PDB file of C-alpha atoms in Angstrom:
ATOM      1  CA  UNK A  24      -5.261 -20.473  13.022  1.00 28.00           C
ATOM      2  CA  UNK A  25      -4.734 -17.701  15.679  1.00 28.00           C
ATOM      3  CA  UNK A  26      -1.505 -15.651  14.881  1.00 32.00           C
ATOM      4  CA  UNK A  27       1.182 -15.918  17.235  1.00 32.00           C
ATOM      5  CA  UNK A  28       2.274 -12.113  19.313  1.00 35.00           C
ATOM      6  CA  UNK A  29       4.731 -10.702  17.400  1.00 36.00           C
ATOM      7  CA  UNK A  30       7.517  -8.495  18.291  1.00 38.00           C
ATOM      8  CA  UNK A  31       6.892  -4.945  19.729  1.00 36.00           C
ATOM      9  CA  UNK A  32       5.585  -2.862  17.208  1.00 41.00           C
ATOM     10  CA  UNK A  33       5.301   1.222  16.659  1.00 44.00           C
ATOM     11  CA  UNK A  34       3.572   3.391  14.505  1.00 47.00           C
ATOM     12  CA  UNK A  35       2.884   7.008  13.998  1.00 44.00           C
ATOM     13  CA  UNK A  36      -0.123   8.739  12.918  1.00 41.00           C
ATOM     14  CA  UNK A  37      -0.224  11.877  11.407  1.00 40.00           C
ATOM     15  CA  UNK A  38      -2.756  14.501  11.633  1.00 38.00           C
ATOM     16  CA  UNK A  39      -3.932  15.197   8.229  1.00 47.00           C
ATOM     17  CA  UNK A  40      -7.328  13.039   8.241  1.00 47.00           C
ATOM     18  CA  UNK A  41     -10.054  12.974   5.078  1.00 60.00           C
ATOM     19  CA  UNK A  42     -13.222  11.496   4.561  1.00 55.00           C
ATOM     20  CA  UNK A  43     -13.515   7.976   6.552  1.00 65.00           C
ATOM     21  CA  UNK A  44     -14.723   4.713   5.829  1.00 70.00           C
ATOM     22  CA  UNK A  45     -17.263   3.409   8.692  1.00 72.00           C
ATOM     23  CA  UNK A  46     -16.015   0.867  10.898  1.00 76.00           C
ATOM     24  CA  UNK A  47     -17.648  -2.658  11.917  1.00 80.00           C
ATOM     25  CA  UNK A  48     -15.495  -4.867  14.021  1.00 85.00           C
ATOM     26  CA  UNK A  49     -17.494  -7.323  12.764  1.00 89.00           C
ATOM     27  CA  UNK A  50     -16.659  -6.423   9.146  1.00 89.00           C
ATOM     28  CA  UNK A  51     -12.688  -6.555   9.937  1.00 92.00           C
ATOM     29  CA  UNK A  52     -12.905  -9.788  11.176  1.00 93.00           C
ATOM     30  CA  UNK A  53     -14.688 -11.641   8.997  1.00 93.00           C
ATOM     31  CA  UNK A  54     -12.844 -10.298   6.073  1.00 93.00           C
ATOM     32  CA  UNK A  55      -9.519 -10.939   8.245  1.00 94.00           C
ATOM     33  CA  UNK A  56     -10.768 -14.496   8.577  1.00 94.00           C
ATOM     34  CA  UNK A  57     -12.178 -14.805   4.995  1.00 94.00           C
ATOM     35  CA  UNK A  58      -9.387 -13.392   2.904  1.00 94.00           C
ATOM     36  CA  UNK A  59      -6.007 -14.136   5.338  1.00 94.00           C
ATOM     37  CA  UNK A  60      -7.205 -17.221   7.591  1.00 92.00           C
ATOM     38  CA  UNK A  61      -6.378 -15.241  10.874  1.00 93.00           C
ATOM     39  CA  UNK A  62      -9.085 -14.740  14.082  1.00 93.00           C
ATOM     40  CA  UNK A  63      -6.748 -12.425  15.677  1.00 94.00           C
ATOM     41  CA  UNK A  64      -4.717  -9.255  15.134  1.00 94.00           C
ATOM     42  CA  UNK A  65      -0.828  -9.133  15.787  1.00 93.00           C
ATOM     43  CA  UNK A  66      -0.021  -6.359  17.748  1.00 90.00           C
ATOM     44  CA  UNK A  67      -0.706  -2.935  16.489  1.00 92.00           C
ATOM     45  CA  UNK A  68      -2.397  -4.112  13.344  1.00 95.00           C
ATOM     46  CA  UNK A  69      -6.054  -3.391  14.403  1.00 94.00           C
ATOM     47  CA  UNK A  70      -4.939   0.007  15.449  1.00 94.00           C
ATOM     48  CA  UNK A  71      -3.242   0.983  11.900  1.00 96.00           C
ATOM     49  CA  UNK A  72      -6.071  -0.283  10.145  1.00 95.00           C
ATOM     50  CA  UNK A  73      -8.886   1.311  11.863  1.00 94.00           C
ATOM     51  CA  UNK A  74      -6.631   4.600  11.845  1.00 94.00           C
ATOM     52  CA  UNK A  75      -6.165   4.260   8.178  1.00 95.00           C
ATOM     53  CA  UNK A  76      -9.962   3.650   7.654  1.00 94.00           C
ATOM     54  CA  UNK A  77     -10.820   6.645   9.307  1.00 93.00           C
ATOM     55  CA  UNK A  78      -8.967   8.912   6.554  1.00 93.00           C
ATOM     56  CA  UNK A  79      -5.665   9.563   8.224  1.00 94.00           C
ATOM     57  CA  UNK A  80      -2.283   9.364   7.029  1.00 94.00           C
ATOM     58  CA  UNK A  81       0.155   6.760   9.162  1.00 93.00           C
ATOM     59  CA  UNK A  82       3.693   5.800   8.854  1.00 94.00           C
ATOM     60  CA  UNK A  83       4.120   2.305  10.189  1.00 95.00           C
ATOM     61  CA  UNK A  84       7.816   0.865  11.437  1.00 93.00           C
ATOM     62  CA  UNK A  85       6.553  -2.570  12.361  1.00 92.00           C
ATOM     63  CA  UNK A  86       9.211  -5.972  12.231  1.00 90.00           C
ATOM     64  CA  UNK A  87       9.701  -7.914   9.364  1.00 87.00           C
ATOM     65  CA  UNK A  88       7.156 -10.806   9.940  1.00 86.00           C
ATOM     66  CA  UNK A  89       5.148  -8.317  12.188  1.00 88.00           C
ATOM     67  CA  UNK A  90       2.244  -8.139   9.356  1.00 92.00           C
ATOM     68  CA  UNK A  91       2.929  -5.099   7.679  1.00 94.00           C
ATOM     69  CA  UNK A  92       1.379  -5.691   4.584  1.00 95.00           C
ATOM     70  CA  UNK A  93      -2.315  -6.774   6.266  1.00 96.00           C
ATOM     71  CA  UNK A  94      -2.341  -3.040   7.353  1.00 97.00           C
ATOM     72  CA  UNK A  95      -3.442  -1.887   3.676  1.00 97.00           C
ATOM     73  CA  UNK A  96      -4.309  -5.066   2.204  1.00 97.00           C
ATOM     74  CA  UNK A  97      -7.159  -5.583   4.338  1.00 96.00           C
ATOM     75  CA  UNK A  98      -8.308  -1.808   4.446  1.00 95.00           C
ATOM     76  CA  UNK A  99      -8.094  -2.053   0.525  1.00 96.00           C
ATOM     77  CA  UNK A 100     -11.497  -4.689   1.014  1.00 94.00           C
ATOM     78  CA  UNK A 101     -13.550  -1.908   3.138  1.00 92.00           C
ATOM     79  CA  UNK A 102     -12.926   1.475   0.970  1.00 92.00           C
ATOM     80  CA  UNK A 103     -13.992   2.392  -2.488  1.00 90.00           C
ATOM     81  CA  UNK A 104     -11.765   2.302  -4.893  1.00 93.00           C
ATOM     82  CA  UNK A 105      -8.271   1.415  -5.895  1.00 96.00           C
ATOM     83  CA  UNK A 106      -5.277   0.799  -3.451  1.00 97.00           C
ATOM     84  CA  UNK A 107      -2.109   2.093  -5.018  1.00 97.00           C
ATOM     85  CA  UNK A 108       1.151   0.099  -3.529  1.00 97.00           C
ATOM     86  CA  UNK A 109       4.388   1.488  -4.426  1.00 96.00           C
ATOM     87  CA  UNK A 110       7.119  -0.980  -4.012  1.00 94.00           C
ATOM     88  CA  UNK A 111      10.661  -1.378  -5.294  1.00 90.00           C
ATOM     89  CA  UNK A 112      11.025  -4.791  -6.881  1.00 90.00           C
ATOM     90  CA  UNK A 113       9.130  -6.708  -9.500  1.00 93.00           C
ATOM     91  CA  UNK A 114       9.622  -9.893  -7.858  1.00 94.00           C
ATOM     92  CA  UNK A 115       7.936  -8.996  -4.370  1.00 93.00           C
ATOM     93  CA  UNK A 116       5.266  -7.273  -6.820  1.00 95.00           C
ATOM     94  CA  UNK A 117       4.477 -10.810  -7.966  1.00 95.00           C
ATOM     95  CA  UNK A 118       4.784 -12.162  -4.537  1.00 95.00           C
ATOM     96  CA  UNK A 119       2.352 -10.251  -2.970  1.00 95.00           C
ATOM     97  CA  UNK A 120      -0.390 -10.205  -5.979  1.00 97.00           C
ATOM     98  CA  UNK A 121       0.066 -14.196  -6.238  1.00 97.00           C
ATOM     99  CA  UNK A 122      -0.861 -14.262  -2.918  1.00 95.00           C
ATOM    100  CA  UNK A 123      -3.673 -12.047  -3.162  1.00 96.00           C
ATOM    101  CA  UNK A 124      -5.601 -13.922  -6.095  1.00 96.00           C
ATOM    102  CA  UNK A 125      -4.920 -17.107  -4.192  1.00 95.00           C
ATOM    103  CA  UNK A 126      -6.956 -15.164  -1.159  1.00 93.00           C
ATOM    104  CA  UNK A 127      -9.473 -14.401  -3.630  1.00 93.00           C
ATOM    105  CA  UNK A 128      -8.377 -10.686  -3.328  1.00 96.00           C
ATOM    106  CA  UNK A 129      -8.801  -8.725  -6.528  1.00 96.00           C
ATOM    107  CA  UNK A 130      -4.607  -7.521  -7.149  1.00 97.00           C
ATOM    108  CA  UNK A 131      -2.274  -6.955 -10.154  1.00 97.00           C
ATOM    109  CA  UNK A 132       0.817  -5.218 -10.941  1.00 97.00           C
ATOM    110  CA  UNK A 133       1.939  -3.497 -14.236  1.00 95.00           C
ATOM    111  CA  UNK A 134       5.561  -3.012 -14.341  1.00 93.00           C
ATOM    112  CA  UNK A 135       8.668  -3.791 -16.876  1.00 90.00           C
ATOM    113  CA  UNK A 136       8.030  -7.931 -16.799  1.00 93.00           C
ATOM    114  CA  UNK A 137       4.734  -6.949 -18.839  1.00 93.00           C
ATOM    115  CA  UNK A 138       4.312  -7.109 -22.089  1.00 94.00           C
ATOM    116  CA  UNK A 139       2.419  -4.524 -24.117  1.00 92.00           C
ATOM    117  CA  UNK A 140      -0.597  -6.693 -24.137  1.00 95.00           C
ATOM    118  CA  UNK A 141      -0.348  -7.609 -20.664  1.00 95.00           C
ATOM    119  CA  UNK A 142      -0.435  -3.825 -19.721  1.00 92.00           C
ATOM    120  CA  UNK A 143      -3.086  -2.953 -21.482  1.00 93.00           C
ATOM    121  CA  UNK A 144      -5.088  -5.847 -20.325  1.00 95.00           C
ATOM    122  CA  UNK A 145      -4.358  -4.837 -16.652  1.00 95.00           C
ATOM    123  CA  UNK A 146      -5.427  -0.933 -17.497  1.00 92.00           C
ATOM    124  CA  UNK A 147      -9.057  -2.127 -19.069  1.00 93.00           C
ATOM    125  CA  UNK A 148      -9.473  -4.413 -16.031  1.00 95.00           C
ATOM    126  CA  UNK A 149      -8.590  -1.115 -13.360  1.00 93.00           C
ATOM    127  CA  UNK A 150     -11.224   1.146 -15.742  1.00 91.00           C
ATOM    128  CA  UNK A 151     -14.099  -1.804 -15.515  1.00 92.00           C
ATOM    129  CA  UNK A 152     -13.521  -1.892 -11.510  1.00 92.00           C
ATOM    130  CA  UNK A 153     -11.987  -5.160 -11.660  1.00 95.00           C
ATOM    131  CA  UNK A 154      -9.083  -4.117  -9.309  1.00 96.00           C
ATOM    132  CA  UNK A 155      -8.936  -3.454  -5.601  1.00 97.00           C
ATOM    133  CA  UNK A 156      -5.074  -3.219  -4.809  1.00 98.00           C
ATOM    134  CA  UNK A 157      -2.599  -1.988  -7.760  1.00 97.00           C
ATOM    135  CA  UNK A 158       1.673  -2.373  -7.499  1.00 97.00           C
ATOM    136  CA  UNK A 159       3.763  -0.068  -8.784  1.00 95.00           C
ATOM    137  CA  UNK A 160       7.212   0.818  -8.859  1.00 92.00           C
ATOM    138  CA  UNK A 161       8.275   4.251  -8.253  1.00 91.00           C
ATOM    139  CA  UNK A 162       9.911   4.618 -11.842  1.00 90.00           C
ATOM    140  CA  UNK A 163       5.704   4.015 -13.482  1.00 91.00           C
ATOM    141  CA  UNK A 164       4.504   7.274 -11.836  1.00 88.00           C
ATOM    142  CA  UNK A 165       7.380   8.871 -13.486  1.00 84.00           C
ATOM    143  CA  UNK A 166       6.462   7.698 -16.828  1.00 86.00           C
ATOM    144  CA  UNK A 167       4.696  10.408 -19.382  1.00 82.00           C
ATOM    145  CA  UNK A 168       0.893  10.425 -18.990  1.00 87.00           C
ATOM    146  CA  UNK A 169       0.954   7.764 -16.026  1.00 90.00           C
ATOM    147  CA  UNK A 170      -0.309  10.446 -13.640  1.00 88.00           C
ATOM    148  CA  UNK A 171      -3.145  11.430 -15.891  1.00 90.00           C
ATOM    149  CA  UNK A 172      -4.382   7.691 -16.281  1.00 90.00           C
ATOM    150  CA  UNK A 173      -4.369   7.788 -12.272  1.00 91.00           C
ATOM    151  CA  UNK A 174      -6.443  10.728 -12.270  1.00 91.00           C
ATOM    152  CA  UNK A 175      -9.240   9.282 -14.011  1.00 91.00           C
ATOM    153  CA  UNK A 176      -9.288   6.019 -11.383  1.00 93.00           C
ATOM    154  CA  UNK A 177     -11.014   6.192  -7.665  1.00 93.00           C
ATOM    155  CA  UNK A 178      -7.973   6.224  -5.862  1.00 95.00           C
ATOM    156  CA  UNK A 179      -8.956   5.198  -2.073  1.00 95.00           C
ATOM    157  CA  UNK A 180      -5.521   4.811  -0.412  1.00 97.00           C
ATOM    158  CA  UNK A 181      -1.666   5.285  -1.552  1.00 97.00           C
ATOM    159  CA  UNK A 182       0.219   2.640   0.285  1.00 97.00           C
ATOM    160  CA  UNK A 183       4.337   2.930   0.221  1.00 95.00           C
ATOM    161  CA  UNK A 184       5.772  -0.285   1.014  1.00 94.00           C
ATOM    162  CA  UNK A 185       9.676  -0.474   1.764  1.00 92.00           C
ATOM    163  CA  UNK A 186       9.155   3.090   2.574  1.00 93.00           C
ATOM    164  CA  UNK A 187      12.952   3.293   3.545  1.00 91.00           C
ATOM    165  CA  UNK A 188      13.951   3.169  -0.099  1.00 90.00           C
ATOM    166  CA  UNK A 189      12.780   6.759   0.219  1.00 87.00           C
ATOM    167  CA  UNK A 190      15.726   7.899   2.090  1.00 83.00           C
ATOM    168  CA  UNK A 191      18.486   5.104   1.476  1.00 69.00           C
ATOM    169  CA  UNK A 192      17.403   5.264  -2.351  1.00 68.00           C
ATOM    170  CA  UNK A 193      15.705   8.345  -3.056  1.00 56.00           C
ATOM    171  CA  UNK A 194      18.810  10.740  -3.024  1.00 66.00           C
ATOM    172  CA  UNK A 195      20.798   8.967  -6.324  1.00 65.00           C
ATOM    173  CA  UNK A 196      20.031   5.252  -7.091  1.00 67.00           C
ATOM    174  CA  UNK A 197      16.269   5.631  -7.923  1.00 83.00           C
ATOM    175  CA  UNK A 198      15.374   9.167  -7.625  1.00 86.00           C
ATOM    176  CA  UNK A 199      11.806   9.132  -8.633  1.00 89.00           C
ATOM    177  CA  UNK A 200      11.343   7.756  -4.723  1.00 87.00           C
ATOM    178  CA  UNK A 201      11.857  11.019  -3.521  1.00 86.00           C
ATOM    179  CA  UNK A 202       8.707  12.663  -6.400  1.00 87.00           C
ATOM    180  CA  UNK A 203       6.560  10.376  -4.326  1.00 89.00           C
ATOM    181  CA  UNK A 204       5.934  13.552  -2.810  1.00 88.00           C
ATOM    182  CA  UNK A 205       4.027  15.080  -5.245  1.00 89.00           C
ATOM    183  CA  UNK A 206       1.102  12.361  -4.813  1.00 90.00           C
ATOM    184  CA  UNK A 207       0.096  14.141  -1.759  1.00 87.00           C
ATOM    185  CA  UNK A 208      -0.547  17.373  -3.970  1.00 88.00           C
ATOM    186  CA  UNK A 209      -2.327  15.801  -6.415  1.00 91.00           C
ATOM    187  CA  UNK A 210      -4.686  13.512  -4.631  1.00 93.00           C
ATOM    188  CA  UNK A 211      -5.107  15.140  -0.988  1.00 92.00           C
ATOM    189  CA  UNK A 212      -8.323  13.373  -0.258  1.00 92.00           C
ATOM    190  CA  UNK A 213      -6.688  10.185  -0.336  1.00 95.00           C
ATOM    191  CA  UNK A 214      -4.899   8.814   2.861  1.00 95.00           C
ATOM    192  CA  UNK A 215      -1.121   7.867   2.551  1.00 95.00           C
ATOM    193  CA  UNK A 216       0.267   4.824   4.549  1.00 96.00           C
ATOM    194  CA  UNK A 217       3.992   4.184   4.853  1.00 95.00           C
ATOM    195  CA  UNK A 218       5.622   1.029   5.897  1.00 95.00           C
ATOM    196  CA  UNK A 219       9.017  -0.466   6.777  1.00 94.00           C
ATOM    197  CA  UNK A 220      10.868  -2.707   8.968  1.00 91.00           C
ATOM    198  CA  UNK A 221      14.390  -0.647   8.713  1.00 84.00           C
ATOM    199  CA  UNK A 222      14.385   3.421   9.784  1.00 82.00           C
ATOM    200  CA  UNK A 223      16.525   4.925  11.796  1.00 86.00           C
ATOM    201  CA  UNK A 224      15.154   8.359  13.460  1.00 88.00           C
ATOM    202  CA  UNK A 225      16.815  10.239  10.576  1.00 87.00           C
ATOM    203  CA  UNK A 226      14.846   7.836   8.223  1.00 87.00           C
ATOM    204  CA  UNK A 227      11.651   8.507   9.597  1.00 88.00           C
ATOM    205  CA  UNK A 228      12.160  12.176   9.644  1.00 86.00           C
ATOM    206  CA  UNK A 229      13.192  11.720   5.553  1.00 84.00           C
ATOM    207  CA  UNK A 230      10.289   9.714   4.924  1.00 86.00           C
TER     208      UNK A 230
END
């Protein structure tokens, strides 16, 4: 079914840009339709994908229900490689990768509600290519040899989800939010996407 017009939506695009996926209109659509059930776009959402696609960074401030996630699950489909989401809480990991599989979308999460087994089931699957979009919590880059294992994957696009948590959280509760950072450095070819529904203009600036 067509998606209803959401709210008014906003998003910023950086300038930093790297090497692009190419674009079909056809492509977007059929995988919007295939994957998500939707022959339209909500406002803005066409726009931050295509933008993404075409290498650059974006920070996205779009309303909750606006279709934030769609605007790096979907380019996850189109570009090679892995789609890294950072997000704060196990149980929206599970959320969102339940609802992935049941699109027939290749996602899986590795975080504390894993056991040992389960982890290391998840990390074969990501080395065979058997994994398009990847959740994370902030804490797992943190964690001693993490970053290597990333280094060895095809990384196509860092998405931050909650991206607010940067600023609100960042400073004392969870302070591995504000080492996100240091992705940029160590994978500049790959495009970062930020998203949240809550940022003030001192927010935005932190993030």
């Amino acid at each position: 079914s067509t998606r209803p017009d959401s709210n008014p939506s906003r998003a910023s695009c950086m300038a930093d840009c790297r090497p692009g996926v190419e674009i079909t209109y056809t492509a977007l659509y059929t995988l919007l339709k295939n994957h998500f059930g939707y022959e339209s776009f909500r406002p803005l959402q066409q726009e931050i994908i295509t933008h993404v696609l075409s290498g650059h960074d974006c920070f996205v401030l779009m309303p909750t229900g606006g279709g934030k996630s769609l605007c790096y699950q979907l380019p996850a489909l189109m570009m090679k490689g892995i789609t890294l989401v950072i997000s704060p809480l196990i149980a929206l990991m599970k959320d969102q990768v339940d609802a992935l599989q049941a699109n027939g979308i290749q996602a899986a999460f590795i975080n504390s509600s894993l056991s040992s087994e389960e982890s290391a089931a998840v990390y074969r699957n990501l080395r065979r290519g058997g994994i398009k979009i990847l959740y994370l919590a902030p804490e797992r880059l943190a964690l001693f040899g993490f970053r290597d294992i990333l280094k060895t994957l095809p990384l196509g696009l860092i998405a931050i989800d909650e991206a607010h948590c940067i600023s609100e959280w960042g400073h004392d509760f969870r302070p591995d939010y504000r080492k996100l950072k240091t992705l940029r450095s160590e994978f500049p070819r790959v495009p970062v996407i930020a998203l949240t529904a809550t940022a003030t203009q001192r927010v935005r600036l932190d993030i």
